[in-house]
Protein backbone atom coordinates (compact mmCIF):
# COMPACT_ATOMS: atom_id res chain seq x y z
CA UNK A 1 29.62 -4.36 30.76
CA UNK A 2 29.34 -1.07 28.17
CA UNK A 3 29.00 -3.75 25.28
CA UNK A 4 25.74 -5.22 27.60
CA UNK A 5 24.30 -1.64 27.80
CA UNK A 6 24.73 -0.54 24.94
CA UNK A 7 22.76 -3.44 22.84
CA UNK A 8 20.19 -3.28 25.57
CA UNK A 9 20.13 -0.05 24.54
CA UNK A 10 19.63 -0.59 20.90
CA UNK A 11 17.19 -2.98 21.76
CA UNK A 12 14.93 -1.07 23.89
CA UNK A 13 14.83 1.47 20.79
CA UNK A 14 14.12 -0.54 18.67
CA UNK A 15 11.06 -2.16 20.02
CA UNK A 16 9.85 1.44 21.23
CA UNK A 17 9.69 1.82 17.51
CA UNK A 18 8.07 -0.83 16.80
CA UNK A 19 5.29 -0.36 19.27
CA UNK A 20 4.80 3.37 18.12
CA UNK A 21 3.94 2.27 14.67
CA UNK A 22 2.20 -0.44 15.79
CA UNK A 23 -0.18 1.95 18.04
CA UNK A 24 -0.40 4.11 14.99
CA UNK A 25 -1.99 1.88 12.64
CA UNK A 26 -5.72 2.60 13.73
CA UNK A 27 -5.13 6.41 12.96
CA UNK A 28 -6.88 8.04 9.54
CA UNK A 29 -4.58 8.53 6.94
CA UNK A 30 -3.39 12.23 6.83
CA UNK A 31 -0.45 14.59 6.87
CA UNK A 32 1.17 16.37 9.85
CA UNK A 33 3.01 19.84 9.86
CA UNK A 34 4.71 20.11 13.68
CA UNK A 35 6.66 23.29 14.22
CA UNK A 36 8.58 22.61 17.61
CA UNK A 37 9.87 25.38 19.58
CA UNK A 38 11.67 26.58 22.73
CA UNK A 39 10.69 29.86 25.18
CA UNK A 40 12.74 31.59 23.95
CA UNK A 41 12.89 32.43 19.93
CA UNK A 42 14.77 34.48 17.36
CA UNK A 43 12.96 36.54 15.03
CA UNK A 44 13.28 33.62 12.24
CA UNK A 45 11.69 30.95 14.75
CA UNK A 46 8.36 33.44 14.55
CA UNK A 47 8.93 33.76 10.89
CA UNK A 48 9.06 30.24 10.71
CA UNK A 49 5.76 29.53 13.03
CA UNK A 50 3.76 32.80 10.90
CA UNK A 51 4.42 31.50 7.64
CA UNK A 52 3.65 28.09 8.06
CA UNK A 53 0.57 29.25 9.39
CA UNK A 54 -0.27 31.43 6.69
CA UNK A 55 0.04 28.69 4.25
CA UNK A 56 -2.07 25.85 6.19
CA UNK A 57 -4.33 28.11 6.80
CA UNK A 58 -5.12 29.72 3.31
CA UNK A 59 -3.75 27.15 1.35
CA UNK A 60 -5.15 24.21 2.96
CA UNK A 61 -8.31 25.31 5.21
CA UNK A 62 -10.53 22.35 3.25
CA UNK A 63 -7.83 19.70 4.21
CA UNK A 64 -7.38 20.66 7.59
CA UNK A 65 -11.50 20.82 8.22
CA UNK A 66 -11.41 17.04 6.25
CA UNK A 67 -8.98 15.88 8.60
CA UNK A 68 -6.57 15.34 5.71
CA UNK A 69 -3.89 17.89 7.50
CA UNK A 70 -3.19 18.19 10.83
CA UNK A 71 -0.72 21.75 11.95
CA UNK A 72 0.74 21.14 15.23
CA UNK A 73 2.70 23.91 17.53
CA UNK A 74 4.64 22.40 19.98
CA UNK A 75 6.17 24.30 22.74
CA UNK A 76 9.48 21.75 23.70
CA UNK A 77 9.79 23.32 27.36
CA UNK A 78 7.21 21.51 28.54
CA UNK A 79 7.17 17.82 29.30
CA UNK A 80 3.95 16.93 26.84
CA UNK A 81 6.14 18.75 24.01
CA UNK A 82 9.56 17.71 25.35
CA UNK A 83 8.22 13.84 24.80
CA UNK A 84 7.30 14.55 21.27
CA UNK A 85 10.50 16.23 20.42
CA UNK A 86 12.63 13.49 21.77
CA UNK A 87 10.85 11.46 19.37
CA UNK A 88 11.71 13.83 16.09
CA UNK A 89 15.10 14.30 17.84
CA UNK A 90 14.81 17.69 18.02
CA UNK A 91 16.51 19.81 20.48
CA UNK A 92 15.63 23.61 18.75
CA UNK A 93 13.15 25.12 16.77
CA UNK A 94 11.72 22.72 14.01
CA UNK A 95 9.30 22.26 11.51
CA UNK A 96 8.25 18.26 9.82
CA UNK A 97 5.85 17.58 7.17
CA UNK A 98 5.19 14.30 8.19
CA UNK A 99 2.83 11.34 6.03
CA UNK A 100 1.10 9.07 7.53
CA UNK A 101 -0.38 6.17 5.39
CA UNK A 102 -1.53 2.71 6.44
CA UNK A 103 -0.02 3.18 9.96
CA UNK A 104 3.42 4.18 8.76
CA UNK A 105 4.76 7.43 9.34
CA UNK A 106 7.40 9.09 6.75
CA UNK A 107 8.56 12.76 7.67
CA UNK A 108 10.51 15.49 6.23
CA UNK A 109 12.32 17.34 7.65
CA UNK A 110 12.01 21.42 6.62
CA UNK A 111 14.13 22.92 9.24
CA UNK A 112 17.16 23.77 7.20
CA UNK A 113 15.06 24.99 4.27
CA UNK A 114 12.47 26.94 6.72
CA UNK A 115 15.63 28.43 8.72
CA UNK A 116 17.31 29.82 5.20
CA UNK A 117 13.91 31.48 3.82
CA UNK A 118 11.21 31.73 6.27
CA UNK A 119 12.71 35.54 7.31
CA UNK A 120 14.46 36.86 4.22
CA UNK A 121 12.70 35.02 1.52
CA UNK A 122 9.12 34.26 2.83
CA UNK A 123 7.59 33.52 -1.00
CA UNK A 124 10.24 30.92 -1.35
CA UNK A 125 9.68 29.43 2.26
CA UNK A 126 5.83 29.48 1.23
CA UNK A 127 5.93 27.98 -2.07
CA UNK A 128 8.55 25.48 -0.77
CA UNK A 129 6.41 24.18 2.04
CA UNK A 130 3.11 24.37 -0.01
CA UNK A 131 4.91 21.86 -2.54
CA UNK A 132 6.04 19.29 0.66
CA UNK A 133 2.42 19.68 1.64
CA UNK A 134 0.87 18.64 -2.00
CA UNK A 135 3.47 16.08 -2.51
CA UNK A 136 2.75 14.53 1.05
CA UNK A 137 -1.13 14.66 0.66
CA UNK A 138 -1.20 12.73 -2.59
């Protein structure tokens, strides 16, 4: 009976895959920064959200306008945000660059990096996610 579950299981995730691509393919080429978050954050969770918007927002203001770049906040404690994290797998503060060409969706995940500069080396945090952003946009 587990062995039944747990391939309908598999199965079920797999074709909810599937489908999300599949109802992605009409959407413009571009690339996504999401920061996810809780409630409740630490002083490098804000350092994390402040920097990333310092950099979209001076680095990248003509690609955002264009449509090119997309910066998303999303709060996880609420149940539009809590759907989109379950999709990242995310259970804590995070932050994707994500690429989306011809329908297909490739992400990055900058959590680690943005978690060991964002707060006590902010240049490095800033450079570092600049880069991801050039490299995805190309």
């Amino acid at each position: 009976m587990l062995i039944i579950i747990f391939i309908t299981g598999l199965l079920s995730c797999a074709e909810g895959s599937h489908n999300s691509s599949d109802s992605h393919k009409a959407v413009k080429d571009h690339t996504e920064v999401v920061y996810f978050h809780g409630k409740q954050r630490c002083a490098t969770c804000m350092a994390i959200e402040e920097n990333t918007q310092e950099v979209v927002n001076t680095l990248f203001s003509n690609e955002v306008k264009n449509g090119e770049l997309v910066f998303r906040i999303v709060d996880i404690s609420t149940a539009e945000g809590e759907a989109l994290a379950d999709k990242y797998e995310v259970t804590w503060s995070s932050l994707f660059v994500n690429k989306w060409k011809d329908g297909n969706e490739s992400s990055s995940d900058m959590t680690k990096f943005g978690f060991g500069n964002a707060r006590n080396n902010p240049d490095k945090f800033k450079q570092g996610l600049a880069d991801k952003i050039r490299q995805s946009l190309e």
